[in-house]
Short mmCIF file of C-alpha atoms and ligand atoms in Angstrom, two decimals:
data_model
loop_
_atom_site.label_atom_id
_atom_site.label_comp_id
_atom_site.label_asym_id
_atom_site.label_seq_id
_atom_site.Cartn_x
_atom_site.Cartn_y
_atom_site.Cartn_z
CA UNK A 1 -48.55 97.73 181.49
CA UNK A 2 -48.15 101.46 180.43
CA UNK A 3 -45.67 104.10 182.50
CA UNK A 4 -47.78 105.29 185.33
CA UNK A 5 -47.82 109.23 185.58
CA UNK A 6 -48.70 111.16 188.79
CA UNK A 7 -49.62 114.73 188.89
CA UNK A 8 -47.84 117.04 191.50
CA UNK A 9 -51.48 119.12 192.02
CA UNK A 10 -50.06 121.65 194.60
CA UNK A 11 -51.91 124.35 192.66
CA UNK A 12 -48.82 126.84 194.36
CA UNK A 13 -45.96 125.33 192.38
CA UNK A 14 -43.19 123.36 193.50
CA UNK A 15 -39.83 125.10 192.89
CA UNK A 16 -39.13 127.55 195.56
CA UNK A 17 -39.20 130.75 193.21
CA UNK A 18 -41.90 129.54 191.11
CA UNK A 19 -44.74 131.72 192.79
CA UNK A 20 -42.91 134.68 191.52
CA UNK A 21 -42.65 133.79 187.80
CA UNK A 22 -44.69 136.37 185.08
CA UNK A 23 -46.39 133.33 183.99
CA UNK A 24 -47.14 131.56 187.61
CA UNK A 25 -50.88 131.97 188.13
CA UNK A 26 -51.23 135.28 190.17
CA UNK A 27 -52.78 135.26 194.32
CA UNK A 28 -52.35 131.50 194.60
CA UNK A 29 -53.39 130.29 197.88
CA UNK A 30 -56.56 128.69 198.91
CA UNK A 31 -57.27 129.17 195.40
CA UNK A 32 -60.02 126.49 194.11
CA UNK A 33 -60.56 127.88 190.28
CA UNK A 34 -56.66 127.04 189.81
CA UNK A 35 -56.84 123.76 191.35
CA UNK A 36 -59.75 122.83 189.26
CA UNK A 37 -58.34 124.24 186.13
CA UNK A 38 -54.75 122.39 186.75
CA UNK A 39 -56.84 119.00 187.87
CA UNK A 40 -58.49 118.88 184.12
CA UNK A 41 -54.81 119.78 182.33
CA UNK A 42 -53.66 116.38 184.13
CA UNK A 43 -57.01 114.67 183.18
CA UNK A 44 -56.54 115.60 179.10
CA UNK A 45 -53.19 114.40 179.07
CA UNK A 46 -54.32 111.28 180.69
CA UNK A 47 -52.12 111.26 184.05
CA UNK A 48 -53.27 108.24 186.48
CA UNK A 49 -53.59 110.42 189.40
CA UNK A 50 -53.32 113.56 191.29
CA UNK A 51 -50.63 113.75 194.07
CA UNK A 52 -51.83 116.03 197.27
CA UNK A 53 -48.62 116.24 200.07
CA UNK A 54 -49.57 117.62 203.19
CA UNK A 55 -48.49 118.12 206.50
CA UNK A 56 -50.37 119.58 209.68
CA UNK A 57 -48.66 122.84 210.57
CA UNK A 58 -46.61 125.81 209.65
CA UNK A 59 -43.03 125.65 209.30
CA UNK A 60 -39.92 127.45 208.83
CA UNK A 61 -41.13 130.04 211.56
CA UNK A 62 -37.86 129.62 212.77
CA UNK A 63 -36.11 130.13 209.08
CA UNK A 64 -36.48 134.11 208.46
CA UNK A 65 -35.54 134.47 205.20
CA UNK A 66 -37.38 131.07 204.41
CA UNK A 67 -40.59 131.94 206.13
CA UNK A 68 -41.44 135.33 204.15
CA UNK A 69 -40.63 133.88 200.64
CA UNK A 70 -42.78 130.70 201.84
CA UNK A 71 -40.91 127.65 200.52
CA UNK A 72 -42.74 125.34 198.37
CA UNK A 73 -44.11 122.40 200.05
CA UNK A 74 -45.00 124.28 203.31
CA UNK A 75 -46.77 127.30 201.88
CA UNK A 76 -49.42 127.59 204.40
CA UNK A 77 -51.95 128.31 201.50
CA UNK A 78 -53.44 124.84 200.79
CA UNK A 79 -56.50 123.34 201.59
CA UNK A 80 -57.18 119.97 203.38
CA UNK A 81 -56.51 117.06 200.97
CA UNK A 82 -59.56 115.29 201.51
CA UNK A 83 -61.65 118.35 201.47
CA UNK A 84 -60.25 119.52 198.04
CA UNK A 85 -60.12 116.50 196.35
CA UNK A 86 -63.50 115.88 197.01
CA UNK A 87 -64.47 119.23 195.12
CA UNK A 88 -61.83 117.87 192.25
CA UNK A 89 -64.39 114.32 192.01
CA UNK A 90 -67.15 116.98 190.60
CA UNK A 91 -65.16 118.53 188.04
CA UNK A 92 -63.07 115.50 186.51
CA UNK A 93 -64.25 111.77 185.42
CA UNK A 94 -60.74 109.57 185.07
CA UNK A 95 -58.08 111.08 187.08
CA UNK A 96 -56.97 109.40 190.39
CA UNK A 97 -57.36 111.99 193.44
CA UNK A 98 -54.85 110.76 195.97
CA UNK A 99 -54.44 112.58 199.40
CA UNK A 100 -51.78 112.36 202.03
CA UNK A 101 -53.17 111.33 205.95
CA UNK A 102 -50.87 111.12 208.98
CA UNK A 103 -50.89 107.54 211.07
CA UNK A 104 -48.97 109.62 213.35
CA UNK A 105 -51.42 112.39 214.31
CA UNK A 106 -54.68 110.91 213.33
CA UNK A 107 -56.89 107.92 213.92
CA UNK A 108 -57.73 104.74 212.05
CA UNK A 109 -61.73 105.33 212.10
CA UNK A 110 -61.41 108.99 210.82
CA UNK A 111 -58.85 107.88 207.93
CA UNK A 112 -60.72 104.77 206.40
CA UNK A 113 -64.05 107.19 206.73
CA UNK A 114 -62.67 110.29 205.07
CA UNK A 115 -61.37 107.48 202.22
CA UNK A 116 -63.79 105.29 201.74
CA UNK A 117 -66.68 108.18 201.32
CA UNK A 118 -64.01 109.98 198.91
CA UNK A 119 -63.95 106.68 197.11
CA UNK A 120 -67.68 106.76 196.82
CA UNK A 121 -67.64 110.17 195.71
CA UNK A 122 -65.16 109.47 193.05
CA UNK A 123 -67.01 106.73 192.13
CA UNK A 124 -63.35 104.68 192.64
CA UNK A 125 -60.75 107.05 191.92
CA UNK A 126 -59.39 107.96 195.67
CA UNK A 127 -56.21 106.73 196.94
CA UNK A 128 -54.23 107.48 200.29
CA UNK A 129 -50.81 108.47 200.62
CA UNK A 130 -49.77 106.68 204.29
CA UNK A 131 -46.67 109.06 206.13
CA UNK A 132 -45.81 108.88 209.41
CA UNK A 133 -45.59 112.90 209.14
CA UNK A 134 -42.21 114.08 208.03
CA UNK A 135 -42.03 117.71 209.90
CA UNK A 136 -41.58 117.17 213.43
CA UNK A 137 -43.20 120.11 214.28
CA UNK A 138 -46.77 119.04 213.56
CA UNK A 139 -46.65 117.11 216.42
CA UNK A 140 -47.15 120.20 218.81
CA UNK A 141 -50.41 120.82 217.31
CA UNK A 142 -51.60 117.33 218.44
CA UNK A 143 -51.07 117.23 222.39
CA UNK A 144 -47.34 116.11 221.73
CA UNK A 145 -44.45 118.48 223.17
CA UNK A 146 -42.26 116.49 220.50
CA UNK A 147 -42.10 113.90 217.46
CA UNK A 148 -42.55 110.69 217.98
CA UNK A 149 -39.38 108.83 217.52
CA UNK A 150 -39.73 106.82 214.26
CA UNK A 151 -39.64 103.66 215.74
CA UNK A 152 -42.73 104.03 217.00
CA UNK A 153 -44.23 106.07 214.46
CA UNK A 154 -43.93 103.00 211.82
CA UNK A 155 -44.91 100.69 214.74
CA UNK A 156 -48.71 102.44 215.22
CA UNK A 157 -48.46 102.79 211.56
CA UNK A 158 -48.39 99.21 210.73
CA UNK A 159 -51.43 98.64 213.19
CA UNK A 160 -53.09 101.77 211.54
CA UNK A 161 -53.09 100.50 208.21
CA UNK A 162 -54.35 97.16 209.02
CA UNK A 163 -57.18 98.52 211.09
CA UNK A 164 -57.91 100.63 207.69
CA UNK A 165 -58.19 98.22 205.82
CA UNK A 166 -60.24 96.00 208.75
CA UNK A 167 -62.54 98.98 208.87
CA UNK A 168 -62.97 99.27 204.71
CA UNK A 169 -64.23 95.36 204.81
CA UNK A 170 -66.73 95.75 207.31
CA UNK A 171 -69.51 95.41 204.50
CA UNK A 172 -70.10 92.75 201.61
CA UNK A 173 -69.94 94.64 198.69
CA UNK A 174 -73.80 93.72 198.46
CA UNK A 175 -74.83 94.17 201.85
CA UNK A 176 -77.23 97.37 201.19
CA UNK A 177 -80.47 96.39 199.06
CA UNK A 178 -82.09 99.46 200.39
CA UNK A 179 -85.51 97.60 198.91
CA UNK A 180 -88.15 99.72 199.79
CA UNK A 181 -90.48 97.06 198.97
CA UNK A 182 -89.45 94.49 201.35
CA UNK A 183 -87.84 97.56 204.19
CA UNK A 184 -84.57 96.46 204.12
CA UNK A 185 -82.18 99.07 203.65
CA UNK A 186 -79.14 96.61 204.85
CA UNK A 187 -78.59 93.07 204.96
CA UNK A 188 -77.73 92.45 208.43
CA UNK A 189 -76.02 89.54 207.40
CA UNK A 190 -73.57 90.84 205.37
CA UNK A 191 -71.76 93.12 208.02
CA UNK A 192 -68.27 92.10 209.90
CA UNK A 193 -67.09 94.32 213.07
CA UNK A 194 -63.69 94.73 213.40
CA UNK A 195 -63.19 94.29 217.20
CA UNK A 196 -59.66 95.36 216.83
CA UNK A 197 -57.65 95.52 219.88
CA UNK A 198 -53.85 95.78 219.42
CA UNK A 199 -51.03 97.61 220.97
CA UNK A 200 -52.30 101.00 219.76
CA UNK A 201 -56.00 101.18 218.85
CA UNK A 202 -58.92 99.62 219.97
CA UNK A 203 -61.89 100.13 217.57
CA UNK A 204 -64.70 97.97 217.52
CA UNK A 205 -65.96 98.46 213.91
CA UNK A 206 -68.12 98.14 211.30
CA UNK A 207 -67.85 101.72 209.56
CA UNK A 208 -70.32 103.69 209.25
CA UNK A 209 -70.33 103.67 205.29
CA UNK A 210 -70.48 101.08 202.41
CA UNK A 211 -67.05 99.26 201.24
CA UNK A 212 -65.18 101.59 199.10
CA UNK A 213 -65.67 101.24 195.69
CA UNK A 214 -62.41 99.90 194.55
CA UNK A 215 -62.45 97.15 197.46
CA UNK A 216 -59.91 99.35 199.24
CA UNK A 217 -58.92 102.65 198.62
CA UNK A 218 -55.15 102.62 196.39
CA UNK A 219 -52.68 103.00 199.17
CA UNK A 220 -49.38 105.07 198.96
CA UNK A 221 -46.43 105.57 200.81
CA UNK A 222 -42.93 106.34 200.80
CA UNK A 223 -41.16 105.88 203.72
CA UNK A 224 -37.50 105.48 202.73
CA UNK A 225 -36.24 103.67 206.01
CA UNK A 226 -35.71 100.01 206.44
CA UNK A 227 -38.96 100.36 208.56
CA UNK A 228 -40.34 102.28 205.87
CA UNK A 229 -39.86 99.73 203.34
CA UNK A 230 -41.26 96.88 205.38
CA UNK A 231 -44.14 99.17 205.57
CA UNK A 232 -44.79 99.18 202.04
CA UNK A 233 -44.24 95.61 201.60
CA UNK A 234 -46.34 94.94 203.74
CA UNK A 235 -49.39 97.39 203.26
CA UNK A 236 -48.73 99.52 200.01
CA UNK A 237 -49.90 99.36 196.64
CA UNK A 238 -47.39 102.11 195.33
CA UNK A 239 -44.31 104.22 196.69
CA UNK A 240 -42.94 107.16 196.08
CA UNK A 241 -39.33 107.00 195.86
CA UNK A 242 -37.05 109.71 195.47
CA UNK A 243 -33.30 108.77 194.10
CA UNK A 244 -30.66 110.77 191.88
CA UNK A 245 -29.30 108.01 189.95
CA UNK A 246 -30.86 105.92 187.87
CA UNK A 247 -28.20 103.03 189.37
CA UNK A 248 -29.60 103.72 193.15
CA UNK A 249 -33.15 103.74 191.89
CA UNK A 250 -32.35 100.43 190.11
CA UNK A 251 -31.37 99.50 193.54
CA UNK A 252 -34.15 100.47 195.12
CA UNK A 253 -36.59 98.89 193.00
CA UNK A 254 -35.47 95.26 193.64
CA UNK A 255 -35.10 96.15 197.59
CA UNK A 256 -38.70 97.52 197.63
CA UNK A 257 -40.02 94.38 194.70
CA UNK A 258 -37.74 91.57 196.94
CA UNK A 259 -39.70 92.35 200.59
CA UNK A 260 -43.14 90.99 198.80
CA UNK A 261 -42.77 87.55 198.78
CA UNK A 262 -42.50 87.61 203.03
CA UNK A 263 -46.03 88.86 202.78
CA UNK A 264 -47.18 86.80 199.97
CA UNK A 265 -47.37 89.00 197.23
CA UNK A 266 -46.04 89.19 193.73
CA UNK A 267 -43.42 91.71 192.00
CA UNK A 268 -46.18 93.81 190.22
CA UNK A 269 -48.80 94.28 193.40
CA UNK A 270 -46.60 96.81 193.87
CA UNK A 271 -45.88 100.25 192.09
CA UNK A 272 -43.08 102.47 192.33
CA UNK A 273 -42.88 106.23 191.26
CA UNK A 274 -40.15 108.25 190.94
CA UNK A 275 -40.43 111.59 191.90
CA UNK A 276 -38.78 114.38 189.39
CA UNK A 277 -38.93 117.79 188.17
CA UNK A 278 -39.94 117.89 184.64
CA UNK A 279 -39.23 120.76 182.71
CA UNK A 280 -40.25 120.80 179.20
CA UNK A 281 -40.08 123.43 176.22
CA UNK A 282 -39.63 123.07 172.81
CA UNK A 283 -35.91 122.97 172.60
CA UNK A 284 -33.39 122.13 175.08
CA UNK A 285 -32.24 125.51 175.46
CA UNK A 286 -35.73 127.20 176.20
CA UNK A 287 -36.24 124.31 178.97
CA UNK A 288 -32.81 125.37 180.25
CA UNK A 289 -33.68 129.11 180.23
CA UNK A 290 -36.66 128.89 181.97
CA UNK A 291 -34.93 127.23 184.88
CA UNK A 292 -32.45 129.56 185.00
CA UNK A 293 -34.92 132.18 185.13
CA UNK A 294 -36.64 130.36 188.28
CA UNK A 295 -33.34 130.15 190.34
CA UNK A 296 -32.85 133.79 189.61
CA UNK A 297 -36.24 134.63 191.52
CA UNK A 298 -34.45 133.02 194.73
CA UNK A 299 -32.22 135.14 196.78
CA UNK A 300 -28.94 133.13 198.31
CA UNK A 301 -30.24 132.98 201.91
CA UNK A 302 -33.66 131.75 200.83
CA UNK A 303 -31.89 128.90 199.02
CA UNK A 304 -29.57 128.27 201.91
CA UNK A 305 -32.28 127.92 204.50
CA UNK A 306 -34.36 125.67 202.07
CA UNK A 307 -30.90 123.71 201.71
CA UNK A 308 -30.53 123.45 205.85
CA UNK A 309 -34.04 122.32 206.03
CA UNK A 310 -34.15 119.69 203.42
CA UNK A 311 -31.12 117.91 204.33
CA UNK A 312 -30.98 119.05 208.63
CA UNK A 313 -27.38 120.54 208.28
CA UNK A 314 -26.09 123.56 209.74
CA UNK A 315 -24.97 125.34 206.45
CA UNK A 316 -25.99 128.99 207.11
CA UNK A 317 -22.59 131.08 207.33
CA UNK A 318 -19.94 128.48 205.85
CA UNK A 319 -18.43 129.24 203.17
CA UNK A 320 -20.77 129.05 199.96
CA UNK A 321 -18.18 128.06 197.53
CA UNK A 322 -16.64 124.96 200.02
CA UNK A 323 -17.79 121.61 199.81
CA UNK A 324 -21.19 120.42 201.47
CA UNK A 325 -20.95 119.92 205.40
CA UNK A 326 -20.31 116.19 206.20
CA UNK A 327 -23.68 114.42 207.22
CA UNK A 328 -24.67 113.86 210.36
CA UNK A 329 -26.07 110.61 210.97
CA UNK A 330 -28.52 112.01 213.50
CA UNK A 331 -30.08 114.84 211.36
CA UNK A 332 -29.75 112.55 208.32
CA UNK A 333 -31.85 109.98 209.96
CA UNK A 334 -35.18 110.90 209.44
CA UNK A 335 -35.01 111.66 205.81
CA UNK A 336 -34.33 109.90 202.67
CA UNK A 337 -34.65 113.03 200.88
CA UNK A 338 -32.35 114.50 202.71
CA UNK A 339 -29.76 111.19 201.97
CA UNK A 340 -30.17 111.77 198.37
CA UNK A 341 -29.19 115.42 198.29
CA UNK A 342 -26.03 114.68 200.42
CA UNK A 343 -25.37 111.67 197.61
CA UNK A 344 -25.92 113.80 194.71
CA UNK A 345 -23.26 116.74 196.31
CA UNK A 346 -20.83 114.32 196.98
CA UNK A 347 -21.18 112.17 194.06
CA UNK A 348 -20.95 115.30 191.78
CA UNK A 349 -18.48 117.17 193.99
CA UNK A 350 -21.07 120.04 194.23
CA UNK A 351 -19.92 123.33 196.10
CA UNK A 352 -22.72 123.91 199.19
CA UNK A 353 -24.02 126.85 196.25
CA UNK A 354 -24.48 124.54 193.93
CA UNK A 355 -26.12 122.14 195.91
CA UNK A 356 -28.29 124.89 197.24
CA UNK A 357 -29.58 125.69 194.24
CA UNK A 358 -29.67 122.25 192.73
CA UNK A 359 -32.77 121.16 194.78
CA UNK A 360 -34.79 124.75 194.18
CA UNK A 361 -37.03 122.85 191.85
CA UNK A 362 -37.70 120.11 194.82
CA UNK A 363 -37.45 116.44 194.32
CA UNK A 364 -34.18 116.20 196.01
CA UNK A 365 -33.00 118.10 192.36
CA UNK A 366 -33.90 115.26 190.40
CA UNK A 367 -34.80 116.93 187.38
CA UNK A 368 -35.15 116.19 183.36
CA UNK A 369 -34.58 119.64 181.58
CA UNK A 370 -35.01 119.82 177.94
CA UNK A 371 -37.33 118.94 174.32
CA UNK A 372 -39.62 116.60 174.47
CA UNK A 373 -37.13 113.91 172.86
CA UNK A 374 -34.49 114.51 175.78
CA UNK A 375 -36.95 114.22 178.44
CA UNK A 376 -38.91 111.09 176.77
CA UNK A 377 -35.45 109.77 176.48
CA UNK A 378 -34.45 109.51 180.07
CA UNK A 379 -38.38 109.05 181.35
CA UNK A 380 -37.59 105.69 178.46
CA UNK A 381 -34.56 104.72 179.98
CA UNK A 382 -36.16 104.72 183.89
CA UNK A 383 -38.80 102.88 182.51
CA UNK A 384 -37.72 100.17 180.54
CA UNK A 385 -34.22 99.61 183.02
CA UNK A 386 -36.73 98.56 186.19
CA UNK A 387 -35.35 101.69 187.64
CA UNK A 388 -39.05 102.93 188.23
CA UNK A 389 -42.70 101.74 187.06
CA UNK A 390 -43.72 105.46 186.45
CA UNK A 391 -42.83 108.98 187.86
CA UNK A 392 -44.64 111.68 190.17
CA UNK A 393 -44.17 114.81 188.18
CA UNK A 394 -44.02 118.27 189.72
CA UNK A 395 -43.53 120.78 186.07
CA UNK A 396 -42.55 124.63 187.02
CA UNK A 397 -44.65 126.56 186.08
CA UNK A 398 -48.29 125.68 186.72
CA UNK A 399 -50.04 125.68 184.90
CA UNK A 400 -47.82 126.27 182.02
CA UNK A 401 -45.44 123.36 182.98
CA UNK A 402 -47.88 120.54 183.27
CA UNK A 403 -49.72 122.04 179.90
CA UNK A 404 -46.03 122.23 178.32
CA UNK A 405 -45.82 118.59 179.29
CA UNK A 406 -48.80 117.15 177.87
CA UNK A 407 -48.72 119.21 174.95
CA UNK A 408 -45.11 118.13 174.53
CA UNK A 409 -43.80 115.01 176.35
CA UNK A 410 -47.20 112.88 176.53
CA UNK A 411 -47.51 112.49 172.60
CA UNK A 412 -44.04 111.29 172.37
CA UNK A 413 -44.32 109.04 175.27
CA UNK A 414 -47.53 107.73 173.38
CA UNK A 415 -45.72 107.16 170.23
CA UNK A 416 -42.92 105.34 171.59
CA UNK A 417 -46.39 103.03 173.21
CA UNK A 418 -45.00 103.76 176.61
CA UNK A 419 -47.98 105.63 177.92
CA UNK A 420 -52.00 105.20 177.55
CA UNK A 421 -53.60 106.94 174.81
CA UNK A 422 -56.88 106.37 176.39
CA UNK A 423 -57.89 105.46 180.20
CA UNK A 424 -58.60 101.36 180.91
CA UNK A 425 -60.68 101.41 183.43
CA UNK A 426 -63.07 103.39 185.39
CA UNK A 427 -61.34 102.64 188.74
CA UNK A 428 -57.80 104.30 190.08
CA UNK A 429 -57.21 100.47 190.60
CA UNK A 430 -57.79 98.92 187.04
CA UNK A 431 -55.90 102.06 185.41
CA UNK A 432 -52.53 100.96 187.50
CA UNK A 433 -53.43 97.27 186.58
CA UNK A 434 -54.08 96.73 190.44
CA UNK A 435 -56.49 93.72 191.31
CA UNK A 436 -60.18 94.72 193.28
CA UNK A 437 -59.16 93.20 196.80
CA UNK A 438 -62.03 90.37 197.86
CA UNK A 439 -63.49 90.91 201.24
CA UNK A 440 -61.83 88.04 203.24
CA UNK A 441 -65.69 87.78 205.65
CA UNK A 442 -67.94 87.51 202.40
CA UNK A 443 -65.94 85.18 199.72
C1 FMN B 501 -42.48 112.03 196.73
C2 FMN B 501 -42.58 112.09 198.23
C3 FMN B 501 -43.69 112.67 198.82
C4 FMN B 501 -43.82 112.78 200.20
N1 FMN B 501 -44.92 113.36 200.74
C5 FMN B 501 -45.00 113.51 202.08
C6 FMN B 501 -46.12 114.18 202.66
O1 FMN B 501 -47.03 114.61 201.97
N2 FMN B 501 -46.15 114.32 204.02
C7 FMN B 501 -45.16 113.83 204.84
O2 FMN B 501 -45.26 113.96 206.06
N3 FMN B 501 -44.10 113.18 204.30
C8 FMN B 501 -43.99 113.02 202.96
N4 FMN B 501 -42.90 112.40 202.42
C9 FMN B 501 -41.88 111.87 203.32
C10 FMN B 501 -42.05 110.38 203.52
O3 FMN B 501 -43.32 110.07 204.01
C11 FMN B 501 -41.01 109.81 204.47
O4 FMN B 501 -41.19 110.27 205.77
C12 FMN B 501 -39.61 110.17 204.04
O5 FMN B 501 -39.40 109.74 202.71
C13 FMN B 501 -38.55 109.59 204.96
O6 FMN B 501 -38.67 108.20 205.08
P1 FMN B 501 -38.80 107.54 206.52
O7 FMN B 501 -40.06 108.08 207.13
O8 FMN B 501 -38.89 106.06 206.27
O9 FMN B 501 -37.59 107.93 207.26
C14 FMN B 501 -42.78 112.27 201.03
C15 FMN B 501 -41.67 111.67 200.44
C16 FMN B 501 -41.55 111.57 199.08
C17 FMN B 501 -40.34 110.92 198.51
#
């Protein structure tokens, strides 16, 4: 099985300053030529998939400094998901498109819909990235006056998923002849409704469109709680993980791999991806530059909001050179991001400035900086130590960063016969060596 590779295709960059680089694509948002033109970089240097985040919302309004740069993830300049990837089916043949959909703030019906028709449009590449919606805010632009309390989020979540999935098998995978001979568009044998009713939906089912291509859409997560976890065991076919050390990823790994067997499933049903920061030049000490020439585009209180957000501490107006604040449980507990930046500054004994601008790139500042050989080296070590099955790559600047990479890393990665040098399948599915669910109504 080769390294699986996921595209970061936020066509507006990751690390916080990156907008501002010379060689960042100029007037990025809402901009569909870029997002096109970075979707077929990933494609030629054979990436599974495409990566969408999203959230519902705009945030930071409350962050001055933070709100006029317009940190990374929250610039309010993306499209939908759904909406673009759809447009990203037309222009691309291999690539996985996968999109991120709230259980939280959205409904069962609408979700297995939207994924099953951008499966069809795909022709089997679309995959959904399950949150529970990380930025409590959202919530006040869906009739809540505050976030759910996690408990419950994951609660309707696990109902949500398995009403998905209900909904994606309400067809045999034959049940539409449309014969125009005999006048049978469907075979109304071959249909199952879902008459769901549970502790948070009701939805009586079938869908209103064929079963997905791939059986069911590829579904994502990564919740980083123990409820979060279970989650995945339970539901997910891959997980996004975000830890510093390759020893706590090693960790996490058999955690996430040891909660299959309660649902019946084996070890490799399940993928995880490590998210990082890839940097890549042709030496070491052009990779280096280049970052250092990002973090200069960020002014201190920019980086120091972005660090109080990210980990929920109150770090604005201590003193920059003195250790990191010490966690609060409470603000700690929604985010595992937000864990793994406190454990990196302690571990490392980082000063609340360096920490600061540790994480500018994103990924909680996990980051491989350097030639192709150093960062095909660690990507190796990841690999090959069970610390990860593959890696969800956000590369300042784009484009330049993700064409750096596969001009660069992506060759080396094939030579060492780590990484594809051609796609499998035709599916999202068969490329991450996942098995075509059978329809449990039509054996
Ligand atoms: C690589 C990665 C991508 C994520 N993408 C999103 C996203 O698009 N939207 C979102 O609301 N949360 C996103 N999250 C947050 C997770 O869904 C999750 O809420 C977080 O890791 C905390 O875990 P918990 O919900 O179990 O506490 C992402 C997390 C990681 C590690």
């Amino acid at each position: 099985m080769p390294m699986i590779l996921a595209a970061n295709a936020n066509a507006q960059g990751s690390h916080v300053g990156e907008w501002r680089h010379p060689h960042a694509w100029d007037r990025p948002a809402a901009n569909i030529e870029n997002a096109g033109r970075l979707a077929r970089i990933a494609e030629a240097g054979k990436f599974d998939l495409l990566f969408l985040a999203d959230g519902n919302g705009v945030r930071n309004q409350d962050k001055p400094d933070l709100f006029a740069a317009t940190s990374p993830s929250d610039r309010p300049g993306v499209f939908e998901p759904v909406t673009l990837l759809s447009a990203l089916a037309m222009v691309t043949r291999h690539i996985g498109l996968v999109a991120t959909a709230t259980t939280t703030y959205d409904e069962p019906y609408h979700v297995a819909r939207r994924f099953a028709s951008l499966d069809h449009i795909s022709r089997g590449r679309a995959g959904w990235n399950l949150v529970t919606t990380s930025n409590a805010g959202d919530a006040l632009n869906f009739n809540h006056d505050a976030h759910v309390p996690r408990e419950q989020r994951y609660d309707r979540a696990m109902e949500f998923a398995a009403v998905v999935k209900g909904l994606w098998d309400s067809w045999a995978d034959d049940a539409f002849p449309q014969d125009k001979a005999s006048g049978r568009f469907l075979d109304p044998a071959k249909v199952h409704a879902l008459a769901h009713k549970g502790t948070h939906f009701q939805v009586a089912g079938p869908m209103n469109a064929p079963r997905p291509v791939q059986g069911h859409c590829v579904i994502f997560s990564a919740g980083q709680s123990e409820q979060g976890k279970d989650l995945a065991a339970a539901h997910s076919d891959c997980v996004f993980a975000i830890e510093g050390t390759i020893e706590r990823a090693k960790l996490l790994h058999a955690d996430l791999k040891g909660r299959l067997a309660r649902h019946g499933r084996a070890p490799e049903e399940l993928k995880i991806l490590s998210g990082v920061t890839i940097c890549a030049a042709e030496t070491d000490a052009e990779a280096e530059a280049l970052m250092r020439a990002l973090d200069d585009l960020v002014p201190d209180a920019v980086a120091f909001d972005y660090l109080a957000k990210m980990t929920g501490l109150k770090v604005q107006g201590l003193p920059p050179d003195g250790p990191m604040p010490a966690p609060e449980a409470e603000h700690l507990g929604p985010t595992g991001i937000g864990k793994a930046i406190v454990a990196m500054a302690v571990a490392e004994g980082l000063t609340l400035r360096q920490t600061a601008r540790r994480i500018l790139p994103q990924m909680a500042g996990n980051m491989i900086v350097g030639s192709a050989r150093r960062v095909a080296d660690t990507m190796e070590a990841w690999y090959r130590e069970k610390a990860c099955d593959g890696f969800m790559i956000a590369a300042p600047v784009v484009p330049t960063g993700l064409e750096r990479f596969v001009r660069l890393v992506v060759p080396e990665l094939q030579r060492r016969g780590l990484f594809r040098r051609d796609y499998e399948a035709t599916t999202l599915r068969g490329n991450l060596g996942l098995a075509r669910p059978p329809n449990p109504w039509f054996a």
